[in-house]
């Protein structure tokens, strides 16, 4: 009981430290966005050697091993029973739902087209936050958020030729489940360290992801290449764990709505990585949209809810 009490006290101190340093919130959330911006290109690389189901299952298992090892090494006690339903929402939305749905979409969609869902994610996350957490951003905040979302959406749709495909069903479903997971994770990050949130969510999925990984690896062909292995390792360690650690810490410090607006830059970053890593081409609209997005981000960061 004494060890449990000491660990709980340490956890509360860590959360308080995160929230008392709001100046670090924006840089941490921004690092999370950079990590997430590499997810689609890395997934495209991973799909060169893995099937969609095995890629998602294996990435979740690897990320859970990293997170579980850190939790075990630091002797972090399990969360209180009242937090497990929220962790289940994080697991369903961020650990399983979003990776699976976007990976399925990327089988037939370009990364530019898939970036549409990321462009809409900040607005959706803010809406979920208003419903779940009770936040009430100002009208200026909403105007800037809508303008930024519209700019990103117009740009990414134009980049993909404006065509709709069956992959859009996966993308819009991924948008909803990820926004729910982000919102719940941001709420939990107010009462426990951010890395505990994603760490326990990943561990919670192990009873499902381990057998699924074993089954899908036996069913789907695997071709190990430098691209496929690098892509797998990044989506597991970078996107699924480290990126979410700094992302949840940032949300706890500056609030869910403001942190979510930093993701307005994510589609543009994804397109840059797509050019560098996948050889895709951009139009001259990219710098114009980048300026518009940066202005919207600046406004949302200054707006008071």
PDB file of C-alpha atoms in Angstrom:
ATOM      1  CA  UNK A   1       0.000   0.000   0.000  1.00  0.00           C
ATOM      2  CA  UNK A   2       2.872   2.367   0.809  1.00  0.00           C
ATOM      3  CA  UNK A   3       4.490   1.701  -2.594  1.00  0.00           C
ATOM      4  CA  UNK A   4       1.167   2.212  -4.343  1.00  0.00           C
ATOM      5  CA  UNK A   5       0.599   5.470  -2.474  1.00  0.00           C
ATOM      6  CA  UNK A   6       4.079   6.747  -3.308  1.00  0.00           C
ATOM      7  CA  UNK A   7       3.632   5.900  -6.989  1.00  0.00           C
ATOM      8  CA  UNK A   8       0.254   7.614  -7.076  1.00  0.00           C
ATOM      9  CA  UNK A   9       1.723  10.714  -5.432  1.00  0.00           C
ATOM     10  CA  UNK A  10       4.561  10.759  -7.958  1.00  0.00           C
ATOM     11  CA  UNK A  11       2.026  10.481 -10.776  1.00  0.00           C
ATOM     12  CA  UNK A  12       0.066  13.447  -9.432  1.00  0.00           C
ATOM     13  CA  UNK A  13       3.246  15.497  -9.133  1.00  0.00           C
ATOM     14  CA  UNK A  14       4.151  14.642 -12.731  1.00  0.00           C
ATOM     15  CA  UNK A  15       0.716  15.722 -13.961  1.00  0.00           C
ATOM     16  CA  UNK A  16       0.903  18.940 -11.959  1.00  0.00           C
ATOM     17  CA  UNK A  17       4.341  19.664 -13.407  1.00  0.00           C
ATOM     18  CA  UNK A  18       3.035  19.182 -16.948  1.00  0.00           C
ATOM     19  CA  UNK A  19       0.102  21.527 -16.384  1.00  0.00           C
ATOM     20  CA  UNK A  20       2.198  24.158 -14.624  1.00  0.00           C
ATOM     21  CA  UNK A  21       4.434  24.512 -17.690  1.00  0.00           C
ATOM     22  CA  UNK A  22       2.014  25.719 -20.383  1.00  0.00           C
ATOM     23  CA  UNK A  23       4.909  27.275 -22.290  1.00  0.00           C
ATOM     24  CA  UNK A  24       6.095  23.755 -23.131  1.00  0.00           C
ATOM     25  CA  UNK A  25       2.657  22.615 -24.245  1.00  0.00           C
ATOM     26  CA  UNK A  26       2.747  24.082 -27.757  1.00  0.00           C
ATOM     27  CA  UNK A  27       6.255  22.753 -28.622  1.00  0.00           C
ATOM     28  CA  UNK A  28       5.334  19.295 -27.323  1.00  0.00           C
ATOM     29  CA  UNK A  29       2.064  19.211 -29.251  1.00  0.00           C
ATOM     30  CA  UNK A  30       3.958  20.433 -32.338  1.00  0.00           C
ATOM     31  CA  UNK A  31       6.447  17.567 -31.998  1.00  0.00           C
ATOM     32  CA  UNK A  32       3.508  15.204 -31.899  1.00  0.00           C
ATOM     33  CA  UNK A  33       2.153  16.721 -35.127  1.00  0.00           C
ATOM     34  CA  UNK A  34       5.534  16.273 -36.825  1.00  0.00           C
ATOM     35  CA  UNK A  35       5.597  12.626 -35.758  1.00  0.00           C
ATOM     36  CA  UNK A  36       2.034  12.108 -36.998  1.00  0.00           C
ATOM     37  CA  UNK A  37       2.802  13.806 -40.332  1.00  0.00           C
ATOM     38  CA  UNK A  38       5.159  10.935 -41.150  1.00  0.00           C
ATOM     39  CA  UNK A  39       2.526   8.293 -40.440  1.00  0.00           C
ATOM     40  CA  UNK A  40       0.949   8.082 -43.902  1.00  0.00           C
ATOM     41  CA  UNK A  41       4.254   7.947 -45.839  1.00  0.00           C
ATOM     42  CA  UNK A  42       5.602   5.403 -43.340  1.00  0.00           C
ATOM     43  CA  UNK A  43       2.413   3.353 -43.693  1.00  0.00           C
ATOM     44  CA  UNK A  44       2.811   3.422 -47.476  1.00  0.00           C
ATOM     45  CA  UNK A  45       6.326   2.065 -47.002  1.00  0.00           C
ATOM     46  CA  UNK A  46       5.061  -0.579 -44.598  1.00  0.00           C
ATOM     47  CA  UNK A  47       2.430  -1.727 -47.090  1.00  0.00           C
ATOM     48  CA  UNK A  48       5.243  -2.550 -49.531  1.00  0.00           C
ATOM     49  CA  UNK A  49       6.094  -5.577 -47.371  1.00  0.00           C
ATOM     50  CA  UNK A  50       3.089  -6.247 -45.134  1.00  0.00           C
ATOM     51  CA  UNK A  51      -0.630  -6.716 -45.558  1.00  0.00           C
ATOM     52  CA  UNK A  52      -2.874  -4.047 -44.016  1.00  0.00           C
ATOM     53  CA  UNK A  53      -4.111  -6.198 -41.138  1.00  0.00           C
ATOM     54  CA  UNK A  54      -0.706  -7.585 -40.203  1.00  0.00           C
ATOM     55  CA  UNK A  55       0.885  -4.122 -40.432  1.00  0.00           C
ATOM     56  CA  UNK A  56      -1.611  -2.633 -37.990  1.00  0.00           C
ATOM     57  CA  UNK A  57      -1.485  -5.587 -35.591  1.00  0.00           C
ATOM     58  CA  UNK A  58       2.312  -5.832 -35.532  1.00  0.00           C
ATOM     59  CA  UNK A  59       2.759  -2.077 -35.085  1.00  0.00           C
ATOM     60  CA  UNK A  60       0.408  -2.153 -32.105  1.00  0.00           C
ATOM     61  CA  UNK A  61       2.236  -5.088 -30.533  1.00  0.00           C
ATOM     62  CA  UNK A  62       5.656  -3.470 -30.989  1.00  0.00           C
ATOM     63  CA  UNK A  63       4.420  -0.170 -29.565  1.00  0.00           C
ATOM     64  CA  UNK A  64       2.859  -2.016 -26.608  1.00  0.00           C
ATOM     65  CA  UNK A  65       6.156  -3.790 -25.914  1.00  0.00           C
ATOM     66  CA  UNK A  66       7.955  -0.430 -25.809  1.00  0.00           C
ATOM     67  CA  UNK A  67       5.276   1.169 -23.640  1.00  0.00           C
ATOM     68  CA  UNK A  68       4.894  -1.865 -21.374  1.00  0.00           C
ATOM     69  CA  UNK A  69       8.642  -2.069 -20.879  1.00  0.00           C
ATOM     70  CA  UNK A  70       8.757   1.585 -19.811  1.00  0.00           C
ATOM     71  CA  UNK A  71       5.791   1.156 -17.442  1.00  0.00           C
ATOM     72  CA  UNK A  72       7.368  -1.942 -15.929  1.00  0.00           C
ATOM     73  CA  UNK A  73      10.853  -0.424 -15.607  1.00  0.00           C
ATOM     74  CA  UNK A  74       9.477   2.634 -13.817  1.00  0.00           C
ATOM     75  CA  UNK A  75       7.098   0.518 -11.708  1.00  0.00           C
ATOM     76  CA  UNK A  76       4.056   2.519 -12.753  1.00  0.00           C
ATOM     77  CA  UNK A  77       0.946   1.160 -10.975  1.00  0.00           C
ATOM     78  CA  UNK A  78      -2.187   0.366 -13.010  1.00  0.00           C
ATOM     79  CA  UNK A  79      -4.644   3.255 -13.364  1.00  0.00           C
ATOM     80  CA  UNK A  80      -7.624   3.532 -11.052  1.00  0.00           C
ATOM     81  CA  UNK A  81     -10.669   1.533 -12.095  1.00  0.00           C
ATOM     82  CA  UNK A  82     -12.590   4.683 -13.035  1.00  0.00           C
ATOM     83  CA  UNK A  83     -10.015   5.497 -15.733  1.00  0.00           C
ATOM     84  CA  UNK A  84     -10.214   2.198 -17.636  1.00  0.00           C
ATOM     85  CA  UNK A  85     -13.353   3.077 -19.665  1.00  0.00           C
ATOM     86  CA  UNK A  86     -11.605   6.211 -20.918  1.00  0.00           C
ATOM     87  CA  UNK A  87      -8.483   4.200 -21.747  1.00  0.00           C
ATOM     88  CA  UNK A  88     -10.678   1.782 -23.695  1.00  0.00           C
ATOM     89  CA  UNK A  89     -11.916   4.705 -25.811  1.00  0.00           C
ATOM     90  CA  UNK A  90      -8.306   5.779 -26.447  1.00  0.00           C
ATOM     91  CA  UNK A  91      -7.395   2.209 -27.374  1.00  0.00           C
ATOM     92  CA  UNK A  92     -10.362   1.788 -29.721  1.00  0.00           C
ATOM     93  CA  UNK A  93      -9.863   5.130 -31.424  1.00  0.00           C
ATOM     94  CA  UNK A  94      -6.120   5.802 -31.471  1.00  0.00           C
ATOM     95  CA  UNK A  95      -4.471   2.379 -31.108  1.00  0.00           C
ATOM     96  CA  UNK A  96      -6.810   0.290 -33.271  1.00  0.00           C
ATOM     97  CA  UNK A  97      -9.434   2.281 -35.175  1.00  0.00           C
ATOM     98  CA  UNK A  98      -7.479   5.095 -36.791  1.00  0.00           C
ATOM     99  CA  UNK A  99      -4.433   2.993 -37.809  1.00  0.00           C
ATOM    100  CA  UNK A 100      -6.581   0.216 -39.283  1.00  0.00           C
ATOM    101  CA  UNK A 101      -9.019   2.452 -41.169  1.00  0.00           C
ATOM    102  CA  UNK A 102      -6.325   4.696 -42.630  1.00  0.00           C
ATOM    103  CA  UNK A 103      -4.148   1.720 -43.582  1.00  0.00           C
ATOM    104  CA  UNK A 104      -7.082   0.151 -45.426  1.00  0.00           C
ATOM    105  CA  UNK A 105      -7.702   3.489 -47.145  1.00  0.00           C
ATOM    106  CA  UNK A 106      -4.066   3.827 -48.226  1.00  0.00           C
ATOM    107  CA  UNK A 107      -4.332   0.598 -50.192  1.00  0.00           C
ATOM    108  CA  UNK A 108      -6.268   2.499 -52.855  1.00  0.00           C
ATOM    109  CA  UNK A 109      -5.734   6.147 -51.902  1.00  0.00           C
ATOM    110  CA  UNK A 110      -2.709   8.413 -52.224  1.00  0.00           C
ATOM    111  CA  UNK A 111      -1.259  10.020 -49.133  1.00  0.00           C
ATOM    112  CA  UNK A 112      -2.433  13.411 -50.463  1.00  0.00           C
ATOM    113  CA  UNK A 113      -6.034  12.243 -50.592  1.00  0.00           C
ATOM    114  CA  UNK A 114      -5.757  10.599 -47.172  1.00  0.00           C
ATOM    115  CA  UNK A 115      -4.517  13.897 -45.759  1.00  0.00           C
ATOM    116  CA  UNK A 116      -8.078  15.202 -46.125  1.00  0.00           C
ATOM    117  CA  UNK A 117      -9.062  13.387 -42.954  1.00  0.00           C
ATOM    118  CA  UNK A 118      -6.173  14.992 -41.081  1.00  0.00           C
ATOM    119  CA  UNK A 119      -7.254  18.404 -42.283  1.00  0.00           C
ATOM    120  CA  UNK A 120     -10.685  17.885 -40.742  1.00  0.00           C
ATOM    121  CA  UNK A 121      -9.417  16.254 -37.549  1.00  0.00           C
ATOM    122  CA  UNK A 122      -8.732  19.458 -35.557  1.00  0.00           C
ATOM    123  CA  UNK A 123     -12.271  20.723 -36.033  1.00  0.00           C
ATOM    124  CA  UNK A 124     -13.760  17.329 -35.211  1.00  0.00           C
ATOM    125  CA  UNK A 125     -11.586  17.018 -32.112  1.00  0.00           C
ATOM    126  CA  UNK A 126     -12.691  20.460 -30.935  1.00  0.00           C
ATOM    127  CA  UNK A 127     -16.341  19.438 -31.415  1.00  0.00           C
ATOM    128  CA  UNK A 128     -15.834  16.225 -29.450  1.00  0.00           C
ATOM    129  CA  UNK A 129     -14.056  18.216 -26.763  1.00  0.00           C
ATOM    130  CA  UNK A 130     -16.941  20.665 -26.470  1.00  0.00           C
ATOM    131  CA  UNK A 131     -19.365  17.765 -26.014  1.00  0.00           C
ATOM    132  CA  UNK A 132     -17.232  15.574 -23.745  1.00  0.00           C
ATOM    133  CA  UNK A 133     -15.135  17.965 -21.678  1.00  0.00           C
ATOM    134  CA  UNK A 134     -17.442  20.979 -21.729  1.00  0.00           C
ATOM    135  CA  UNK A 135     -14.975  23.419 -23.305  1.00  0.00           C
ATOM    136  CA  UNK A 136     -16.455  26.537 -24.895  1.00  0.00           C
ATOM    137  CA  UNK A 137     -13.989  28.160 -27.323  1.00  0.00           C
ATOM    138  CA  UNK A 138     -14.626  31.737 -28.419  1.00  0.00           C
ATOM    139  CA  UNK A 139     -16.211  32.772 -31.714  1.00  0.00           C
ATOM    140  CA  UNK A 140     -12.821  33.969 -32.933  1.00  0.00           C
ATOM    141  CA  UNK A 141     -11.396  30.541 -32.197  1.00  0.00           C
ATOM    142  CA  UNK A 142     -14.148  28.804 -34.164  1.00  0.00           C
ATOM    143  CA  UNK A 143     -13.887  31.222 -37.092  1.00  0.00           C
ATOM    144  CA  UNK A 144     -10.142  30.659 -37.377  1.00  0.00           C
ATOM    145  CA  UNK A 145     -10.540  26.901 -36.953  1.00  0.00           C
ATOM    146  CA  UNK A 146     -13.200  26.707 -39.675  1.00  0.00           C
ATOM    147  CA  UNK A 147     -11.121  28.870 -41.998  1.00  0.00           C
ATOM    148  CA  UNK A 148      -8.051  26.737 -41.465  1.00  0.00           C
ATOM    149  CA  UNK A 149      -9.967  23.508 -41.937  1.00  0.00           C
ATOM    150  CA  UNK A 150     -11.532  24.850 -45.123  1.00  0.00           C
ATOM    151  CA  UNK A 151      -8.121  25.887 -46.488  1.00  0.00           C
ATOM    152  CA  UNK A 152      -6.581  22.494 -45.749  1.00  0.00           C
ATOM    153  CA  UNK A 153      -9.583  20.621 -47.112  1.00  0.00           C
ATOM    154  CA  UNK A 154      -9.618  22.639 -50.342  1.00  0.00           C
ATOM    155  CA  UNK A 155      -5.895  22.151 -50.820  1.00  0.00           C
ATOM    156  CA  UNK A 156      -5.824  18.414 -50.157  1.00  0.00           C
ATOM    157  CA  UNK A 157      -8.916  17.734 -52.287  1.00  0.00           C
ATOM    158  CA  UNK A 158      -7.375  19.738 -55.101  1.00  0.00           C
ATOM    159  CA  UNK A 159      -4.144  17.771 -54.749  1.00  0.00           C
ATOM    160  CA  UNK A 160      -6.048  14.507 -55.142  1.00  0.00           C
ATOM    161  CA  UNK A 161      -7.954  15.746 -58.159  1.00  0.00           C
ATOM    162  CA  UNK A 162     -11.228  16.141 -56.284  1.00  0.00           C
ATOM    163  CA  UNK A 163     -12.080  12.491 -56.834  1.00  0.00           C
ATOM    164  CA  UNK A 164     -13.942  10.476 -54.237  1.00  0.00           C
ATOM    165  CA  UNK A 165     -13.366   6.774 -53.750  1.00  0.00           C
ATOM    166  CA  UNK A 166     -14.488   3.964 -51.483  1.00  0.00           C
ATOM    167  CA  UNK A 167     -11.457   4.796 -49.347  1.00  0.00           C
ATOM    168  CA  UNK A 168     -13.305   7.934 -48.205  1.00  0.00           C
ATOM    169  CA  UNK A 169     -15.610   5.769 -46.077  1.00  0.00           C
ATOM    170  CA  UNK A 170     -12.575   4.478 -44.210  1.00  0.00           C
ATOM    171  CA  UNK A 171     -11.134   7.996 -43.901  1.00  0.00           C
ATOM    172  CA  UNK A 172     -14.254   9.617 -42.496  1.00  0.00           C
ATOM    173  CA  UNK A 173     -14.772   6.754 -40.059  1.00  0.00           C
ATOM    174  CA  UNK A 174     -11.129   7.137 -38.992  1.00  0.00           C
ATOM    175  CA  UNK A 175     -11.759  10.845 -38.466  1.00  0.00           C
ATOM    176  CA  UNK A 176     -14.555  10.172 -35.975  1.00  0.00           C
ATOM    177  CA  UNK A 177     -12.851   7.444 -33.942  1.00  0.00           C
ATOM    178  CA  UNK A 178      -9.551   9.338 -33.758  1.00  0.00           C
ATOM    179  CA  UNK A 179     -11.234  12.544 -32.587  1.00  0.00           C
ATOM    180  CA  UNK A 180     -12.961  10.573 -29.835  1.00  0.00           C
ATOM    181  CA  UNK A 181      -9.657   8.965 -28.819  1.00  0.00           C
ATOM    182  CA  UNK A 182      -7.795  12.282 -28.811  1.00  0.00           C
ATOM    183  CA  UNK A 183     -10.493  13.941 -26.720  1.00  0.00           C
ATOM    184  CA  UNK A 184     -10.607  11.173 -24.142  1.00  0.00           C
ATOM    185  CA  UNK A 185      -6.822  10.949 -24.050  1.00  0.00           C
ATOM    186  CA  UNK A 186      -6.531  14.689 -23.504  1.00  0.00           C
ATOM    187  CA  UNK A 187      -9.041  14.474 -20.649  1.00  0.00           C
ATOM    188  CA  UNK A 188      -7.134  11.612 -19.002  1.00  0.00           C
ATOM    189  CA  UNK A 189      -3.841  13.482 -19.437  1.00  0.00           C
ATOM    190  CA  UNK A 190      -5.173  15.998 -16.919  1.00  0.00           C
ATOM    191  CA  UNK A 191      -5.171  13.345 -14.165  1.00  0.00           C
ATOM    192  CA  UNK A 192      -2.209  11.143 -15.180  1.00  0.00           C
ATOM    193  CA  UNK A 193       0.998  11.721 -17.163  1.00  0.00           C
ATOM    194  CA  UNK A 194       0.373  11.724 -20.895  1.00  0.00           C
ATOM    195  CA  UNK A 195       2.668   8.803 -21.611  1.00  0.00           C
ATOM    196  CA  UNK A 196       0.785   6.696 -19.061  1.00  0.00           C
ATOM    197  CA  UNK A 197      -2.397   7.269 -21.082  1.00  0.00           C
ATOM    198  CA  UNK A 198      -1.100   5.888 -24.366  1.00  0.00           C
ATOM    199  CA  UNK A 199       1.077   3.318 -22.576  1.00  0.00           C
ATOM    200  CA  UNK A 200      -1.832   1.677 -20.767  1.00  0.00           C
ATOM    201  CA  UNK A 201      -4.066   1.975 -23.841  1.00  0.00           C
ATOM    202  CA  UNK A 202      -1.484   0.023 -25.849  1.00  0.00           C
ATOM    203  CA  UNK A 203      -1.088  -2.618 -23.128  1.00  0.00           C
ATOM    204  CA  UNK A 204      -4.876  -2.921 -22.908  1.00  0.00           C
ATOM    205  CA  UNK A 205      -4.950  -3.996 -26.561  1.00  0.00           C
ATOM    206  CA  UNK A 206      -2.341  -6.766 -26.235  1.00  0.00           C
ATOM    207  CA  UNK A 207      -4.832  -9.626 -25.615  1.00  0.00           C
ATOM    208  CA  UNK A 208      -6.342  -8.747 -28.989  1.00  0.00           C
ATOM    209  CA  UNK A 209      -3.369  -7.583 -31.037  1.00  0.00           C
ATOM    210  CA  UNK A 210      -1.017 -10.490 -30.236  1.00  0.00           C
ATOM    211  CA  UNK A 211      -3.272 -13.280 -31.597  1.00  0.00           C
ATOM    212  CA  UNK A 212      -4.371 -11.082 -34.510  1.00  0.00           C
ATOM    213  CA  UNK A 213      -0.731 -10.389 -35.378  1.00  0.00           C
ATOM    214  CA  UNK A 214       0.113 -14.104 -35.286  1.00  0.00           C
ATOM    215  CA  UNK A 215      -2.890 -14.998 -37.453  1.00  0.00           C
ATOM    216  CA  UNK A 216      -2.491 -12.236 -40.043  1.00  0.00           C
ATOM    217  CA  UNK A 217       1.251 -12.777 -40.441  1.00  0.00           C
ATOM    218  CA  UNK A 218       0.441 -16.375 -41.365  1.00  0.00           C
ATOM    219  CA  UNK A 219      -2.290 -15.328 -43.811  1.00  0.00           C
ATOM    220  CA  UNK A 220      -0.857 -12.245 -45.531  1.00  0.00           C
ATOM    221  CA  UNK A 221       2.389 -12.352 -47.519  1.00  0.00           C
ATOM    222  CA  UNK A 222       5.399 -10.662 -45.933  1.00  0.00           C
ATOM    223  CA  UNK A 223       8.298  -9.214 -47.927  1.00  0.00           C
ATOM    224  CA  UNK A 224      10.914  -7.634 -45.689  1.00  0.00           C
ATOM    225  CA  UNK A 225      12.627  -4.685 -47.346  1.00  0.00           C
ATOM    226  CA  UNK A 226      14.390  -1.600 -46.039  1.00  0.00           C
ATOM    227  CA  UNK A 227      11.260   0.459 -46.733  1.00  0.00           C
ATOM    228  CA  UNK A 228       8.785  -1.946 -45.148  1.00  0.00           C
ATOM    229  CA  UNK A 229      10.842  -2.469 -41.996  1.00  0.00           C
ATOM    230  CA  UNK A 230      11.570   1.250 -41.599  1.00  0.00           C
ATOM    231  CA  UNK A 231       7.908   2.089 -42.123  1.00  0.00           C
ATOM    232  CA  UNK A 232       6.810  -0.503 -39.577  1.00  0.00           C
ATOM    233  CA  UNK A 233       9.307   0.677 -36.964  1.00  0.00           C
ATOM    234  CA  UNK A 234       8.303   4.307 -37.389  1.00  0.00           C
ATOM    235  CA  UNK A 235       4.544   3.783 -37.144  1.00  0.00           C
ATOM    236  CA  UNK A 236       5.121   1.578 -34.084  1.00  0.00           C
ATOM    237  CA  UNK A 237       7.667   3.627 -32.130  1.00  0.00           C
ATOM    238  CA  UNK A 238       7.229   7.111 -33.569  1.00  0.00           C
ATOM    239  CA  UNK A 239       3.559   7.472 -34.454  1.00  0.00           C
ATOM    240  CA  UNK A 240       1.981   4.991 -32.061  1.00  0.00           C
ATOM    241  CA  UNK A 241       3.965   5.744 -28.905  1.00  0.00           C
ATOM    242  CA  UNK A 242       6.496   8.597 -28.809  1.00  0.00           C
ATOM    243  CA  UNK A 243       4.365  10.943 -30.907  1.00  0.00           C
ATOM    244  CA  UNK A 244       1.320  10.333 -28.734  1.00  0.00           C
ATOM    245  CA  UNK A 245       3.376  10.834 -25.555  1.00  0.00           C
ATOM    246  CA  UNK A 246       4.333  14.414 -26.449  1.00  0.00           C
ATOM    247  CA  UNK A 247       0.927  15.020 -28.034  1.00  0.00           C
ATOM    248  CA  UNK A 248      -1.022  14.175 -24.875  1.00  0.00           C
ATOM    249  CA  UNK A 249       1.429  16.149 -22.729  1.00  0.00           C
ATOM    250  CA  UNK A 250       0.881  19.140 -25.000  1.00  0.00           C
ATOM    251  CA  UNK A 251      -2.913  18.794 -24.836  1.00  0.00           C
ATOM    252  CA  UNK A 252      -2.793  18.604 -21.039  1.00  0.00           C
ATOM    253  CA  UNK A 253      -0.791  21.841 -20.898  1.00  0.00           C
ATOM    254  CA  UNK A 254      -2.600  24.080 -23.418  1.00  0.00           C
ATOM    255  CA  UNK A 255      -6.003  22.421 -23.726  1.00  0.00           C
ATOM    256  CA  UNK A 256      -7.560  20.077 -26.276  1.00  0.00           C
ATOM    257  CA  UNK A 257      -9.050  22.676 -28.679  1.00  0.00           C
ATOM    258  CA  UNK A 258      -5.885  24.765 -29.040  1.00  0.00           C
ATOM    259  CA  UNK A 259      -3.614  21.727 -29.341  1.00  0.00           C
ATOM    260  CA  UNK A 260      -5.885  20.194 -31.969  1.00  0.00           C
ATOM    261  CA  UNK A 261      -5.554  23.274 -34.171  1.00  0.00           C
ATOM    262  CA  UNK A 262      -1.821  22.655 -34.542  1.00  0.00           C
ATOM    263  CA  UNK A 263      -2.832  19.660 -36.632  1.00  0.00           C
ATOM    264  CA  UNK A 264      -3.948  22.052 -39.353  1.00  0.00           C
ATOM    265  CA  UNK A 265      -0.296  21.997 -40.431  1.00  0.00           C
ATOM    266  CA  UNK A 266      -0.162  18.193 -40.512  1.00  0.00           C
ATOM    267  CA  UNK A 267      -1.524  17.633 -44.041  1.00  0.00           C
ATOM    268  CA  UNK A 268       0.996  20.069 -45.476  1.00  0.00           C
ATOM    269  CA  UNK A 269       3.833  18.377 -43.637  1.00  0.00           C
ATOM    270  CA  UNK A 270       2.575  15.012 -44.861  1.00  0.00           C
ATOM    271  CA  UNK A 271       2.668  16.273 -48.432  1.00  0.00           C
ATOM    272  CA  UNK A 272       6.253  17.460 -47.967  1.00  0.00           C
ATOM    273  CA  UNK A 273       7.277  14.027 -46.677  1.00  0.00           C
ATOM    274  CA  UNK A 274       5.362  12.438 -49.549  1.00  0.00           C
ATOM    275  CA  UNK A 275       7.479  14.383 -52.026  1.00  0.00           C
ATOM    276  CA  UNK A 276      10.721  13.527 -50.284  1.00  0.00           C
ATOM    277  CA  UNK A 277       9.968   9.902 -49.434  1.00  0.00           C
ATOM    278  CA  UNK A 278       7.396   8.756 -52.007  1.00  0.00           C
ATOM    279  CA  UNK A 279       8.198  10.952 -54.995  1.00  0.00           C
ATOM    280  CA  UNK A 280       4.782  12.626 -55.175  1.00  0.00           C
ATOM    281  CA  UNK A 281       4.462  16.072 -56.753  1.00  0.00           C
ATOM    282  CA  UNK A 282       3.054  19.303 -55.285  1.00  0.00           C
ATOM    283  CA  UNK A 283       1.464  22.287 -57.001  1.00  0.00           C
ATOM    284  CA  UNK A 284       2.198  25.984 -56.450  1.00  0.00           C
ATOM    285  CA  UNK A 285      -0.847  26.106 -54.145  1.00  0.00           C
ATOM    286  CA  UNK A 286       1.209  24.526 -51.349  1.00  0.00           C
ATOM    287  CA  UNK A 287       3.032  27.662 -50.073  1.00  0.00           C
ATOM    288  CA  UNK A 288      -0.162  29.748 -50.296  1.00  0.00           C
ATOM    289  CA  UNK A 289      -2.072  27.216 -48.220  1.00  0.00           C
ATOM    290  CA  UNK A 290       0.824  26.959 -45.775  1.00  0.00           C
ATOM    291  CA  UNK A 291       0.680  30.713 -45.121  1.00  0.00           C
ATOM    292  CA  UNK A 292      -3.109  30.605 -44.639  1.00  0.00           C
ATOM    293  CA  UNK A 293      -2.801  27.692 -42.195  1.00  0.00           C
ATOM    294  CA  UNK A 294      -0.060  29.363 -40.172  1.00  0.00           C
ATOM    295  CA  UNK A 295      -2.200  32.494 -39.831  1.00  0.00           C
ATOM    296  CA  UNK A 296      -5.157  30.407 -38.628  1.00  0.00           C
ATOM    297  CA  UNK A 297      -2.956  28.594 -36.120  1.00  0.00           C
ATOM    298  CA  UNK A 298      -1.660  31.905 -34.767  1.00  0.00           C
ATOM    299  CA  UNK A 299      -5.217  33.176 -34.312  1.00  0.00           C
ATOM    300  CA  UNK A 300      -6.439  30.042 -32.553  1.00  0.00           C
ATOM    301  CA  UNK A 301      -3.447  30.080 -30.209  1.00  0.00           C
ATOM    302  CA  UNK A 302      -4.254  33.637 -29.161  1.00  0.00           C
ATOM    303  CA  UNK A 303      -8.023  33.237 -28.955  1.00  0.00           C
ATOM    304  CA  UNK A 304      -9.369  32.678 -25.461  1.00  0.00           C
ATOM    305  CA  UNK A 305     -12.179  30.178 -24.924  1.00  0.00           C
TER     306      UNK A 305
END
